[in-house]
Structures are given as structure tokens and as C-alpha cells.
Short mmCIF file of C-alpha atoms in Angstrom, two decimals:
data_model
loop_
_atom_site.label_atom_id
_atom_site.label_comp_id
_atom_site.label_asym_id
_atom_site.label_seq_id
_atom_site.Cartn_x
_atom_site.Cartn_y
_atom_site.Cartn_z
CA MET A 1 124.00 136.91 -69.04
CA ALA A 2 120.97 136.22 -71.09
CA SER A 3 118.04 138.21 -70.29
CA ARG A 4 114.58 136.85 -69.80
CA THR A 5 111.24 138.68 -70.25
CA LEU A 6 109.03 137.93 -67.29
CA THR A 7 105.43 136.81 -68.69
CA SER A 8 103.39 139.46 -66.88
CA ARG A 9 100.24 138.00 -65.14
CA ARG A 10 97.44 140.39 -65.35
CA TRP A 11 94.68 140.09 -62.61
CA ARG A 12 91.07 140.82 -63.88
CA ARG A 13 87.79 141.31 -61.95
CA PRO A 14 85.92 137.93 -61.71
CA PRO A 15 82.71 138.45 -63.99
CA PHE A 16 79.14 138.66 -62.21
CA ILE A 17 77.88 135.60 -64.03
CA SER A 18 80.72 133.10 -64.05
CA ASN A 19 79.23 131.08 -66.83
CA ALA A 20 80.65 132.27 -70.24
CA TYR A 21 77.87 131.02 -72.45
CA LEU A 22 75.42 131.97 -70.11
CA ARG A 23 76.83 135.54 -69.80
CA TRP A 24 77.14 136.20 -73.50
CA GLY A 25 73.89 134.53 -74.38
CA LEU A 26 72.11 137.00 -71.83
CA LEU A 27 73.73 139.77 -73.20
CA ALA A 28 73.10 138.59 -77.04
CA ALA A 29 69.21 138.29 -75.71
CA ALA A 30 69.10 141.72 -74.01
CA ILE A 31 70.71 143.48 -77.11
CA LEU A 32 68.10 141.53 -79.51
CA TYR A 33 65.06 142.43 -76.97
CA LEU A 34 66.27 146.06 -77.15
CA ALA A 35 66.40 146.20 -80.78
CA LEU A 36 63.12 144.36 -81.35
CA ALA A 37 61.39 146.69 -78.67
CA TYR A 38 62.80 149.60 -80.16
CA ALA A 39 61.66 148.60 -83.59
CA THR A 40 58.19 148.03 -82.68
CA THR A 41 57.42 150.79 -80.30
CA GLU A 42 55.61 153.47 -82.00
CA VAL A 43 56.73 157.08 -80.44
CA ASN A 44 55.39 160.13 -81.67
CA TRP A 45 58.27 162.30 -81.31
CA SER A 46 56.93 165.47 -82.98
CA ARG A 47 54.05 165.14 -80.39
CA VAL A 48 56.64 164.45 -77.69
CA ALA A 49 58.41 167.67 -78.86
CA ASP A 50 55.17 169.74 -78.75
CA GLY A 51 54.71 168.58 -75.02
CA LEU A 52 58.04 170.18 -73.85
CA PRO A 53 56.86 173.66 -73.35
CA ARG A 54 53.74 172.12 -71.51
CA ALA A 55 56.33 170.30 -69.31
CA LYS A 56 58.27 173.27 -68.33
CA ARG A 57 54.77 175.09 -67.94
CA PHE A 58 53.86 172.20 -65.43
CA LEU A 59 57.33 172.32 -63.53
CA LEU A 60 57.17 175.91 -63.39
CA SER A 61 53.51 175.81 -61.91
CA PHE A 62 55.35 173.97 -58.74
CA PHE A 63 57.04 177.63 -57.91
CA PRO A 64 54.53 178.59 -56.49
CA PRO A 65 51.52 176.00 -56.43
CA ASP A 66 47.72 177.15 -56.28
CA PHE A 67 46.41 175.66 -53.07
CA THR A 68 43.60 178.44 -52.86
CA SER A 69 41.66 178.46 -55.89
CA ARG A 70 40.25 175.09 -55.58
CA SER A 71 40.86 174.77 -52.09
CA GLU A 72 37.19 173.44 -51.38
CA ASP A 73 37.70 170.96 -53.59
CA ILE A 74 40.63 169.69 -52.80
CA LEU A 75 40.25 169.85 -49.17
CA GLU A 76 37.09 167.40 -49.79
CA GLY A 77 39.11 165.25 -52.02
CA ILE A 78 41.88 164.50 -49.60
CA LEU A 79 39.46 164.08 -46.55
CA GLU A 80 37.51 161.49 -48.60
CA SER A 81 40.92 159.66 -49.40
CA LEU A 82 41.84 159.61 -45.71
CA TRP A 83 38.39 158.25 -44.58
CA MET A 84 38.72 155.57 -47.46
CA THR A 85 42.39 154.80 -46.23
CA VAL A 86 41.22 154.25 -42.49
CA VAL A 87 37.88 152.46 -43.06
CA SER A 88 39.57 149.94 -45.46
CA THR A 89 42.81 149.42 -43.81
CA VAL A 90 40.56 148.52 -40.70
CA ILE A 91 38.03 146.37 -42.61
CA GLY A 92 41.16 144.77 -44.45
CA ILE A 93 43.01 143.94 -41.61
CA LEU A 94 40.03 142.51 -39.40
CA ILE A 95 39.14 140.20 -42.50
CA SER A 96 42.76 139.19 -42.79
CA ILE A 97 43.43 137.96 -39.46
CA PRO A 98 41.03 134.94 -39.38
CA ILE A 99 42.15 134.25 -43.05
CA GLY A 100 45.95 134.62 -41.99
CA LEU A 101 45.19 132.32 -39.05
CA GLY A 102 43.84 129.64 -41.52
CA ALA A 103 46.68 130.42 -43.93
CA ALA A 104 49.21 129.36 -41.44
CA ARG A 105 50.72 125.82 -42.16
CA ASN A 106 51.37 125.14 -38.39
CA LEU A 107 48.16 126.19 -37.22
CA ALA A 108 45.52 125.17 -39.60
CA PRO A 109 44.16 121.81 -40.72
CA THR A 110 45.15 121.16 -44.51
CA PRO A 111 41.64 122.09 -46.38
CA ILE A 112 41.29 125.17 -44.20
CA TYR A 113 44.96 126.05 -44.95
CA LEU A 114 44.21 125.39 -48.61
CA LEU A 115 41.15 127.54 -48.68
CA CYS A 116 42.63 130.70 -47.09
CA ARG A 117 45.82 130.53 -49.20
CA GLY A 118 43.38 130.58 -52.12
CA ILE A 119 41.52 133.42 -51.03
CA VAL A 120 44.93 135.27 -50.35
CA ALA A 121 45.97 134.33 -53.68
CA VAL A 122 42.90 135.39 -55.48
CA SER A 123 42.81 138.62 -53.65
CA ARG A 124 46.41 139.22 -54.47
CA THR A 125 45.95 138.78 -58.09
CA PHE A 126 44.47 142.00 -59.74
CA PRO A 127 45.59 145.42 -59.36
CA GLU A 128 43.52 147.50 -56.92
CA ILE A 129 42.61 149.87 -59.82
CA ILE A 130 40.86 146.90 -61.81
CA VAL A 131 39.04 145.68 -58.76
CA ALA A 132 37.88 149.11 -58.11
CA LEU A 133 36.73 149.20 -61.74
CA PHE A 134 34.29 146.35 -61.24
CA ALA A 135 33.25 147.79 -57.82
CA VAL A 136 32.42 150.73 -59.49
CA LYS A 137 30.26 148.78 -61.95
CA LEU A 138 28.66 147.24 -58.83
CA PHE A 139 28.41 149.61 -56.11
CA GLY A 140 27.93 152.73 -57.87
CA PHE A 141 30.14 155.72 -58.21
CA GLY A 142 32.06 157.24 -54.87
CA ALA A 143 34.29 156.15 -51.72
CA PHE A 144 32.50 152.84 -50.97
CA ALA A 145 33.45 151.14 -54.22
CA GLY A 146 37.11 152.46 -53.33
CA ILE A 147 36.87 151.10 -49.94
CA ILE A 148 35.72 147.52 -51.49
CA ALA A 149 38.95 147.54 -53.66
CA LEU A 150 41.38 148.79 -51.07
CA SER A 151 39.75 145.98 -48.53
CA ILE A 152 40.28 143.29 -50.94
CA GLY A 153 43.98 144.44 -51.46
CA THR A 154 44.63 144.77 -47.95
CA ILE A 155 43.27 141.10 -47.10
CA GLY A 156 45.96 139.62 -49.88
CA PHE A 157 49.00 141.46 -48.42
CA TYR A 158 48.33 141.54 -44.95
CA GLY A 159 46.81 137.78 -44.79
CA LYS A 160 49.86 136.83 -46.55
CA LEU A 161 52.44 138.52 -44.50
CA LEU A 162 50.47 137.25 -41.16
CA ALA A 163 50.70 133.89 -42.17
CA GLU A 164 54.42 133.84 -43.09
CA ASP A 165 55.02 135.53 -39.73
CA ILE A 166 53.16 132.87 -37.97
CA GLU A 167 55.03 130.04 -39.84
CA ASP A 168 58.12 131.66 -38.65
CA MET A 169 57.25 132.06 -34.85
CA ASP A 170 59.43 130.15 -31.95
CA PRO A 171 57.62 126.72 -31.54
CA VAL A 172 59.18 126.56 -27.94
CA GLN A 173 57.16 129.25 -26.86
CA ALA A 174 54.03 128.02 -28.21
CA GLU A 175 54.80 124.49 -26.76
CA ALA A 176 55.21 126.03 -23.44
CA VAL A 177 52.04 127.80 -23.07
CA LYS A 178 50.28 124.51 -24.78
CA ALA A 179 52.17 122.17 -22.04
CA THR A 180 50.25 124.80 -19.13
CA GLY A 181 46.90 123.18 -20.47
CA SER A 182 45.71 126.14 -22.06
CA SER A 183 42.65 126.34 -24.47
CA TRP A 184 43.18 126.81 -28.04
CA PHE A 185 42.30 130.55 -28.02
CA GLN A 186 44.53 131.14 -24.72
CA TRP A 187 46.99 129.63 -26.98
CA LEU A 188 46.33 132.24 -29.64
CA ASN A 189 46.55 134.84 -27.28
CA TYR A 190 49.40 134.19 -24.96
CA ALA A 191 51.77 132.04 -27.24
CA VAL A 192 51.24 133.35 -30.88
CA GLN A 193 49.78 136.63 -31.02
CA PRO A 194 52.94 138.19 -28.71
CA GLN A 195 55.28 136.72 -31.06
CA VAL A 196 53.76 138.52 -34.40
CA ILE A 197 52.21 141.50 -32.92
CA PRO A 198 55.21 144.02 -33.26
CA ARG A 199 55.77 143.16 -37.02
CA MET A 200 52.21 142.96 -37.67
CA VAL A 201 51.83 146.50 -36.35
CA GLY A 202 54.50 147.75 -38.56
CA LEU A 203 52.88 146.02 -41.45
CA GLY A 204 49.70 147.62 -40.72
CA MET A 205 51.27 150.92 -40.91
CA TYR A 206 52.82 150.10 -44.14
CA ARG A 207 49.60 148.98 -45.57
CA PHE A 208 47.87 152.15 -44.28
CA ASP A 209 50.30 154.07 -46.35
CA ILE A 210 49.72 151.79 -49.43
CA ASN A 211 46.36 152.33 -49.12
CA PHE A 212 46.37 156.10 -48.99
CA ARG A 213 48.77 156.22 -52.16
CA GLU A 214 46.31 153.86 -53.89
CA SER A 215 43.31 155.93 -52.90
CA ALA A 216 44.65 158.92 -54.58
CA VAL A 217 44.23 157.09 -57.89
CA LEU A 218 41.26 155.40 -57.49
CA GLY A 219 39.18 158.53 -58.06
CA ILE A 220 40.65 158.06 -62.12
CA VAL A 221 38.18 155.21 -62.26
CA GLY A 222 35.49 156.75 -60.38
CA ALA A 223 35.91 155.08 -56.91
CA GLY A 224 36.15 158.33 -54.59
CA GLY A 225 39.09 160.13 -52.91
CA ILE A 226 41.59 162.90 -54.47
CA GLY A 227 42.29 161.31 -57.57
CA ALA A 228 38.94 162.75 -59.21
CA THR A 229 40.14 166.28 -58.27
CA LEU A 230 43.40 165.59 -59.64
CA LEU A 231 42.09 164.19 -63.11
CA THR A 232 39.63 167.03 -63.40
CA SER A 233 42.63 169.74 -63.30
CA PHE A 234 44.82 167.59 -65.27
CA ASP A 235 42.04 167.76 -67.84
CA ARG A 236 41.68 171.28 -67.54
CA TYR A 237 45.26 171.81 -67.80
CA GLU A 238 45.23 173.56 -64.09
CA PHE A 239 48.78 172.79 -63.59
CA ASP A 240 49.08 174.82 -60.36
CA SER A 241 46.16 173.06 -58.63
CA ALA A 242 47.33 169.90 -59.65
CA ALA A 243 51.03 170.71 -58.19
CA ALA A 244 49.12 171.95 -55.15
CA ILE A 245 47.75 168.34 -54.81
CA LEU A 246 50.70 166.31 -55.78
CA LEU A 247 52.50 168.42 -52.77
CA ILE A 248 49.78 167.37 -50.43
CA ILE A 249 49.87 163.65 -51.31
CA ILE A 250 53.75 163.58 -50.86
CA ALA A 251 53.34 165.47 -47.95
CA ILE A 252 50.92 163.32 -46.08
CA VAL A 253 52.76 160.11 -47.22
CA MET A 254 56.12 161.34 -45.82
CA ALA A 255 54.29 162.09 -42.38
CA VAL A 256 52.42 158.80 -42.63
CA GLU A 257 55.79 157.24 -43.27
CA TYR A 258 57.66 159.10 -40.13
CA SER A 259 54.90 158.58 -37.90
CA SER A 260 54.83 155.04 -38.69
CA GLY A 261 58.57 154.45 -38.06
CA TYR A 262 57.80 156.20 -34.36
CA ILE A 263 54.89 153.70 -33.70
CA ARG A 264 56.88 150.75 -34.72
CA LYS A 265 59.71 151.74 -32.37
CA TRP A 266 57.30 152.35 -29.39
CA VAL A 267 55.39 148.80 -30.26
CA GLN A 268 58.70 146.80 -30.29
CA MET B 1 55.31 140.56 -13.49
CA PRO B 2 52.05 142.16 -12.26
CA VAL B 3 50.96 139.75 -9.73
CA THR B 4 48.37 140.72 -7.10
CA GLN B 5 47.23 139.23 -3.89
CA GLN B 6 43.59 138.16 -3.66
CA GLY B 7 43.25 136.69 -0.41
CA GLU B 8 45.00 133.26 -0.50
CA SER B 9 45.87 132.87 -3.99
CA LYS B 10 47.96 135.05 -6.22
CA LEU B 11 46.72 136.28 -9.73
CA TRP B 12 48.67 136.66 -12.44
CA GLN B 13 48.12 138.95 -15.13
CA ARG B 14 49.81 139.85 -18.40
CA ARG B 15 50.05 143.65 -17.93
CA ASP B 16 49.99 146.17 -15.10
CA ARG B 17 47.05 148.65 -14.70
CA LYS B 18 48.78 151.53 -16.19
CA GLN B 19 49.94 149.51 -19.47
CA GLN B 20 46.24 148.01 -19.50
CA LEU B 21 44.51 151.50 -19.24
CA LEU B 22 47.01 152.84 -22.09
CA ILE B 23 46.28 150.06 -24.32
CA TRP B 24 42.47 150.41 -23.73
CA ALA B 25 42.58 154.07 -24.40
CA THR B 26 44.29 153.48 -27.74
CA GLN B 27 42.03 151.00 -28.82
CA PHE B 28 39.14 153.20 -27.84
CA LEU B 29 40.66 156.10 -29.94
CA GLY B 30 41.34 153.77 -32.91
CA VAL B 31 37.51 152.43 -32.89
CA ALA B 32 36.33 156.36 -32.67
CA ILE B 33 38.48 157.41 -35.74
CA PHE B 34 37.04 154.33 -37.80
CA VAL B 35 33.52 154.94 -36.46
CA TYR B 36 33.83 158.52 -37.39
CA CYS B 37 35.52 157.81 -40.89
CA TRP B 38 32.68 155.06 -41.49
CA GLN B 39 29.97 157.59 -40.75
CA LYS B 40 31.38 159.93 -43.45
CA VAL B 41 31.62 157.44 -45.94
CA SER B 42 28.28 156.31 -45.37
CA GLU B 43 26.74 159.56 -45.80
CA ASN B 44 28.23 159.80 -49.31
CA THR B 45 27.30 156.46 -50.44
CA VAL B 46 23.89 155.63 -52.08
CA TRP B 47 22.81 152.31 -50.05
CA MET B 48 20.42 151.50 -52.83
CA PHE B 49 23.03 150.71 -55.35
CA VAL B 50 25.20 148.73 -52.79
CA ASN B 51 22.03 146.73 -51.81
CA ASP B 52 21.39 145.84 -55.54
CA ALA B 53 25.19 144.74 -56.09
CA PRO B 54 24.57 140.88 -55.73
CA ARG B 55 22.26 140.73 -58.53
CA GLN B 56 24.32 143.24 -60.48
CA ALA B 57 27.25 140.91 -59.95
CA ALA B 58 25.09 137.77 -60.97
CA ASP B 59 24.22 139.94 -64.19
CA MET B 60 27.85 140.86 -64.73
CA ALA B 61 29.09 137.50 -64.52
CA GLN B 62 26.48 135.78 -66.87
CA ARG B 63 27.46 138.67 -69.30
CA MET B 64 31.09 137.80 -69.04
CA LEU B 65 30.78 134.29 -69.91
CA PRO B 66 31.71 132.47 -72.13
CA PRO B 67 35.01 134.43 -72.87
CA LYS B 68 35.31 135.56 -76.63
CA TRP B 69 38.58 133.72 -77.11
CA SER B 70 38.78 134.94 -80.94
CA TYR B 71 39.51 138.62 -79.35
CA MET B 72 43.06 137.03 -78.26
CA GLU B 73 44.24 137.77 -81.94
CA GLN B 74 44.10 141.63 -81.12
CA LEU B 75 45.78 141.37 -77.83
CA TRP B 76 49.31 140.14 -78.78
CA GLN B 77 50.51 143.60 -79.59
CA PRO B 78 49.18 145.12 -76.32
CA VAL B 79 50.74 142.46 -74.37
CA TRP B 80 53.91 143.13 -75.98
CA ASP B 81 53.34 146.34 -75.36
CA THR B 82 52.81 146.17 -71.93
CA LEU B 83 56.10 143.82 -71.52
CA ASN B 84 58.04 146.79 -73.12
CA ILE B 85 56.66 149.25 -71.12
CA ALA B 86 57.45 147.44 -67.90
CA THR B 87 60.94 146.30 -69.06
CA LEU B 88 62.00 149.52 -70.62
CA GLY B 89 60.85 151.29 -67.64
CA THR B 90 62.74 149.53 -65.33
CA LEU B 91 65.72 149.94 -67.56
CA ILE B 92 65.50 153.66 -67.26
CA ALA B 93 64.91 153.32 -63.78
CA ILE B 94 67.75 151.27 -62.71
CA VAL B 95 70.28 153.69 -64.64
CA MET B 96 68.83 156.82 -62.90
CA ALA B 97 68.55 155.04 -59.39
CA PHE B 98 72.22 153.84 -59.50
CA PRO B 99 73.89 157.22 -59.01
CA ILE B 100 71.06 158.89 -57.13
CA ALA B 101 71.68 155.60 -54.46
CA PHE B 102 75.25 156.70 -54.01
CA LEU B 103 74.43 160.25 -53.44
CA ALA B 104 72.05 159.07 -50.92
CA ALA B 105 74.10 156.57 -49.15
CA ARG B 106 75.67 158.09 -46.12
CA ASN B 107 78.74 156.40 -46.81
CA THR B 108 79.24 157.60 -50.41
CA THR B 109 77.38 160.57 -50.48
CA PRO B 110 79.70 163.46 -51.80
CA SER B 111 77.98 166.13 -49.63
CA LYS B 112 75.81 165.26 -46.51
CA VAL B 113 74.58 169.02 -46.63
CA PHE B 114 73.46 169.20 -50.31
CA ALA B 115 73.56 166.34 -52.10
CA ARG B 116 72.16 163.61 -49.94
CA PRO B 117 68.94 165.71 -48.84
CA VAL B 118 68.26 166.32 -52.58
CA ALA B 119 68.52 162.53 -53.66
CA LEU B 120 66.56 161.72 -50.67
CA PHE B 121 63.68 164.21 -51.88
CA ILE B 122 63.89 162.70 -55.39
CA ILE B 123 63.29 159.22 -53.89
CA VAL B 124 60.66 160.36 -51.68
CA SER B 125 58.74 162.24 -54.44
CA SER B 126 59.06 159.46 -56.87
CA ARG B 127 57.86 156.88 -54.52
CA SER B 128 54.79 158.65 -52.98
CA ILE B 129 53.23 159.35 -56.49
CA ASN B 130 51.54 156.48 -57.83
CA SER B 131 52.64 155.24 -61.35
CA LEU B 132 49.19 155.85 -62.57
CA LEU B 133 49.36 159.33 -61.24
CA TRP B 134 53.01 159.67 -63.29
CA ALA B 135 51.15 158.42 -66.34
CA LEU B 136 48.29 160.91 -66.11
CA MET B 137 50.70 163.90 -66.08
CA LEU B 138 52.95 162.34 -68.67
CA VAL B 139 49.76 161.85 -70.86
CA THR B 140 48.76 165.33 -70.77
CA ILE B 141 52.20 166.65 -71.30
CA ILE B 142 53.75 164.33 -73.95
CA GLY B 143 50.59 162.81 -75.46
CA PRO B 144 49.01 158.93 -75.02
CA GLY B 145 50.95 156.18 -76.05
CA VAL B 146 53.58 153.59 -75.03
CA PHE B 147 56.31 156.25 -74.46
CA ALA B 148 54.37 158.02 -71.71
CA GLY B 149 53.88 154.40 -69.94
CA ILE B 150 57.46 153.92 -70.33
CA ILE B 151 58.52 157.31 -68.73
CA ALA B 152 55.90 156.50 -66.07
CA ILE B 153 57.18 153.39 -64.93
CA GLY B 154 60.69 154.46 -65.04
CA LEU B 155 59.75 157.89 -62.92
CA ARG B 156 57.63 155.68 -60.36
CA SER B 157 60.50 153.15 -60.17
CA ILE B 158 63.51 155.31 -59.32
CA GLY B 159 62.77 156.04 -55.81
CA PHE B 160 61.88 152.37 -55.12
CA CYS B 161 65.22 151.07 -56.51
CA ALA B 162 67.43 153.81 -55.28
CA LYS B 163 65.88 153.46 -51.61
CA LEU B 164 66.64 149.45 -51.49
CA LEU B 165 69.97 150.06 -53.53
CA TYR B 166 71.28 152.84 -50.82
CA GLU B 167 70.57 150.91 -48.15
CA ALA B 168 72.36 148.12 -49.36
CA ILE B 169 75.22 150.36 -49.82
CA GLU B 170 75.03 151.71 -46.48
CA GLU B 171 75.57 147.81 -45.38
CA ILE B 172 78.71 146.91 -47.54
CA ASN B 173 81.58 145.76 -45.70
CA GLU B 174 83.89 148.76 -45.00
CA THR B 175 87.07 146.49 -44.63
CA GLN B 176 87.27 145.62 -48.42
CA VAL B 177 86.74 149.25 -49.30
CA GLU B 178 89.65 150.17 -47.13
CA ALA B 179 92.01 147.50 -48.52
CA ILE B 180 91.19 148.90 -51.89
CA ARG B 181 91.98 152.56 -50.72
CA ALA B 182 95.08 150.92 -49.29
CA THR B 183 96.66 149.94 -52.57
CA GLY B 184 96.37 153.82 -53.63
CA ALA B 185 93.28 153.66 -55.80
CA SER B 186 91.25 156.64 -56.82
CA GLY B 187 87.65 157.18 -56.07
CA LEU B 188 86.47 155.67 -59.12
CA GLN B 189 88.47 152.64 -58.61
CA ILE B 190 87.33 152.38 -55.06
CA LEU B 191 83.72 152.78 -56.62
CA THR B 192 84.27 149.89 -58.92
CA TYR B 193 86.50 147.61 -57.17
CA GLY B 194 85.33 147.79 -53.71
CA ILE B 195 81.76 148.79 -53.47
CA VAL B 196 80.00 147.86 -56.72
CA PRO B 197 81.13 144.22 -56.40
CA GLN B 198 79.39 144.02 -53.27
CA ILE B 199 76.01 145.24 -54.25
CA LEU B 200 75.92 144.04 -57.42
CA PRO B 201 73.97 140.70 -56.26
CA ALA B 202 71.43 143.24 -54.55
CA PHE B 203 71.43 145.51 -57.39
CA ALA B 204 69.97 142.55 -59.62
CA GLY B 205 67.70 141.29 -57.35
CA ILE B 206 66.32 144.82 -56.91
CA SER B 207 65.78 145.21 -60.63
CA VAL B 208 64.14 141.98 -61.20
CA PHE B 209 61.87 142.45 -58.30
CA ARG B 210 60.91 145.89 -59.67
CA TRP B 211 60.35 144.39 -62.87
CA ASP B 212 57.89 142.07 -61.63
CA ILE B 213 56.01 144.87 -59.64
CA ASN B 214 56.21 146.73 -62.95
CA ILE B 215 54.69 144.20 -65.24
CA ARG B 216 51.54 144.50 -62.81
CA GLU B 217 51.62 148.41 -62.77
CA SER B 218 51.93 148.39 -66.61
CA THR B 219 48.49 146.47 -67.00
CA VAL B 220 46.65 149.17 -65.90
CA LEU B 221 48.35 152.35 -67.40
CA GLY B 222 46.05 152.33 -70.36
CA LEU B 223 43.42 153.37 -68.29
CA VAL B 224 44.64 156.77 -68.52
CA GLY B 225 45.85 156.10 -72.29
CA ALA B 226 49.65 155.53 -71.58
CA GLY B 227 49.35 152.37 -73.54
CA GLY B 228 49.35 148.58 -72.92
CA ILE B 229 46.64 146.19 -72.21
CA GLY B 230 45.01 148.72 -70.18
CA ILE B 231 43.62 150.71 -73.29
CA GLN B 232 41.66 147.32 -74.29
CA LEU B 233 40.34 146.35 -71.07
CA ASN B 234 38.94 150.31 -70.59
CA ALA B 235 37.81 150.31 -74.45
CA SER B 236 35.86 146.74 -73.63
CA ILE B 237 34.42 148.01 -70.41
CA ASN B 238 33.18 151.26 -72.07
CA THR B 239 31.54 149.28 -75.07
CA VAL B 240 30.34 146.84 -72.42
CA THR B 241 31.63 144.04 -74.32
CA TRP B 242 31.77 142.01 -71.24
CA THR B 243 33.23 138.55 -73.29
CA GLN B 244 36.37 140.75 -73.96
CA VAL B 245 36.91 141.81 -70.72
CA THR B 246 36.84 138.25 -69.43
CA VAL B 247 39.66 137.34 -72.08
CA ILE B 248 41.67 140.46 -71.07
CA LEU B 249 41.78 139.83 -67.29
CA ILE B 250 42.72 135.93 -67.88
CA VAL B 251 45.66 137.50 -70.12
CA ILE B 252 46.65 139.98 -67.36
CA LEU B 253 46.27 137.31 -64.59
CA ALA B 254 48.69 134.96 -66.85
CA THR B 255 51.21 137.60 -67.54
CA VAL B 256 51.40 138.42 -63.78
CA VAL B 257 51.66 134.68 -62.77
CA ILE B 258 54.32 134.27 -65.49
CA SER B 259 56.46 137.17 -64.70
CA GLU B 260 56.13 136.48 -60.90
CA TRP B 261 57.43 133.38 -61.70
CA VAL B 262 60.34 134.31 -63.63
CA SER B 263 61.16 136.75 -61.24
CA ALA B 264 61.11 134.31 -58.11
CA LYS B 265 63.25 132.06 -60.12
CA VAL B 266 65.98 134.50 -61.29
CA ARG B 267 66.14 136.06 -57.75
CA HIS B 268 66.71 132.39 -56.30
CA ALA B 269 69.47 132.07 -58.77
CA ILE B 270 71.15 135.30 -57.81
CA ILE B 271 70.76 134.84 -53.99
#
């Protein structure tokens, strides 16, 4: 009896990118890029090594953080951050409502649509901190400049999402309200607004959260808030105060995040 | 539906009295909080400067034009640094976020009592601290430069990537995992053949999305000395060379727009 070897077939996982040329091309490009990046990035390793004991000291200063010795500055900074957050979120959302309505394709005529989309695009382009840098030059140091920067950021964010939400709404309901002979504002109030409000409340809370986090850094360029206190404590190597501020920021962000979850459930 | 009888005619209202009162109370509270906060800010504002702002703005605009295009030659290196900070930072972040996401996801975590809370705490603290603050810390610790920027972007992005990734892991199809398990696969094999293929598209999408955000953020890291084009921006503003500032702003704008376009294209190709 002649023996026959069975040709074994081995299964292999299908690759993530099915085109072989693309796959190897991307890999080669990635390796080339990494090599280039490594060659051109200057890292002062001795300075990094010097920093390690300081890193250890910084980490140790979290146990325990020093809330007391700078408590007045910290409290003032945190409160200012919170005021800025509230004011800028409210102003930003109030301005972004008409802009969002105008930027919705199914609501606005073309010239208004283009204008509002333009406003949204412009206010989204630059990071808040750069806007704040200019606001400080124009309006002077302090929370007002920060509010301007955060409001502009909010307009871009909220206007865009509001417009997209209105564009995604159910046209049947809108049609039904219109068929009753409602005026434009009634139509807006009874057909459009109930459809978008649950998501928009959630997004408003989310933006509040973002604005608070941003307000914590605006102080670096002099636009008010806790950032200035944090910058000072780092500059003076007072790591235990800095640790306290960071922990407070984390705690507030977590509190806002959890409460926004509850509010969203309550609205929906 | 709250309908009230008023003589002959019936009157429809959208909400009944209790709901309406609750809504009014919330609105009142909201307005009160806003007014209080506004007063506090207003007390600390020098309104003279604010009123002067339009004139200042006109003055600044005049000094910013025309852009000094010859300055562009000195900007290629910072732009390249900015790209490197964003890309290498994202790379570090996704490498670190991968195991953390598996520890944090309810269906893959080795222990719900210990590993999951630790992973979630890492995610939250990484997310709540802005990359500029991370950069500020790292510049004090390991010195100014591109390296601090890369690490800052990396630390900031771990939380973002890990959060989105662990949500993706929690939404995987369990039957596929079950099928792999039924063949007698080990834990690691279940991971590589059952779970990873399911989350790979989400993973790639998240990475590209975060890369796009990181480009935006790494343009400003230079303000605290962590490398990139922000250093030139800060220097130009401090030396009041506004014509250079214009060029830098245009460069930042172009970088952001291009990265957004690339990221949208790639995500479109993946999904």
C-alpha cells in the first residue's frame, strides 16, 4: 500500500489591511518616519536623568498634598475658574443657538447657512489658549479675557453640534406641526426644540466640563483662573501645593462628569 | 396631555402645572447662578481696558499685516517638531492605553475589585488634566524641549484612548469569543483571535482621531516650553513682532486643517 502524505493546509488570520502593497508600504513608511523622527528629535538625556529625582519628589508630594499653606490662593483660583466656566458656557450657548439654527441646512436659506457655517468654522480653528493669548492683549489680564476665549470655543463646538442635530431630526414631526398652520417660531418651539433638547442638554453639560478643564490652563497666559496659581507653585517648586491643586481639578471634573450623567438621564 | 376646560372651549398646554413650575424654578436658579458669577467676574475686570479693546484690535490688525513670509524658513523645523510631538505622543498613548483598556473593560478585566478601579482611576486622572498642564509639570521635571511635549501628549491621550477602547471592548460580540473558547484556546489566544480582531477597526479609528486632536494641542505646548511651533509663537508675541505672529497663525491653521482632512480620510477608509 503506497503511503501518501497529506498536504497540510494551515489557516492564517486575515490581515487587517487586505491589500499587500498598501500593508507593506504603510509599514515601510512608518519605519522610515520613526527613524527620521528619532534622528531629528533632540533629547537632552542627561537633563532628563537629572529630572528623575525631582519626578520622585513630585510623586511623593501627592502623599500627602498640601492643601493648607496656599489655601487662600487655591480657593480664589478655583472659584474664579468656576465663575469663568459658568459665564462662558452660558454666553457661548446663548450665542451659538441662533448660529446653530442658521447653520442647519434644512432650516436656513443658503446665504445665512454659509455665513453661520463660516462663523462656526472660524471659531473652531484655533485652540482656546491661543485665542486667550490674544484676548489678554486686547482686554487686559484677568478672567474677562478667559471668558471671551472660552465663549468663542463654545460657539464653535455647540453651534456645530446643534446644527448637525437639527439636520438629523425627524422631518415627519416637523411637517405635522407645520400642517397645523403654526408660525415659524411656534414651529421651532413645538417641532424642532423638543427633538433636539435632550441631546443638547447633555452636550451643554459636556461643554461645561470642557470649559472647566480649559479654564484651568488659561491662567498660564494670564487669562484668569486656577492656572496662574498652578504655574506659580510649579515655578517655585512647591510640588505639594501643585499636587493639591491637581487633585482638586480632578475631583471637580469627576463631580461634573457624574452629575452630568444624572442630569442627562433626568432630561431624557 | 394637560387639557383644561375654559367655559366652552378646551385649552391644550404642553405641560401640566407641576412640570411647568419645576421648569421655571430650574430656569430661575440657572439665571441666578449666572448673574452671581457674572458679578464676581465683573468686579475683577478693569472695564477701561475692555472698552478700549476695539481700538486695540484695530491697532493690532494693522501691525499684523502684511505677514512676514521670509520668516517661514525658520518655521519648518518647529512644524516638524510639532508633528513629531503629536505622532510620537499618540504612539506612546496607544501602546499604554491598550493594556489599560483591557483591565478596565468589564468583560475582560482580571479582577473587578482591584484592577478595574485602578485602571479607571488612571483613565480619569489622565483625562482631567489638560495636556498643557502635563507639559508644565514635565518641563519642570525633565526640562524644556520636545521630549517633555511628547510625554505630555502621551500621558494626556492615554485616558482618552483607553476610555473609548474599553467601551469598544465592552460592546464586542460574545458569541465569537465563546466560539474561540470552545476550541480550547488559552486566554491569550482568546484575546488575539476572539477579541482583538473585533476591536481593531475601532482601535485604528480612535488612534487617528486622537492624532488629529494632538496636532491641535501640540501647536500650543511651546507656550510652556515643551517644544513645537508654540515656542516661536510665544517668542514672537513677547518681542512684539506681529508680522511673524501672522505667519505662525497661518501655519498653525494650515497644519490643523490638513491633519483634520487626513484623519477624516483615514477614518472613512477604515469604517
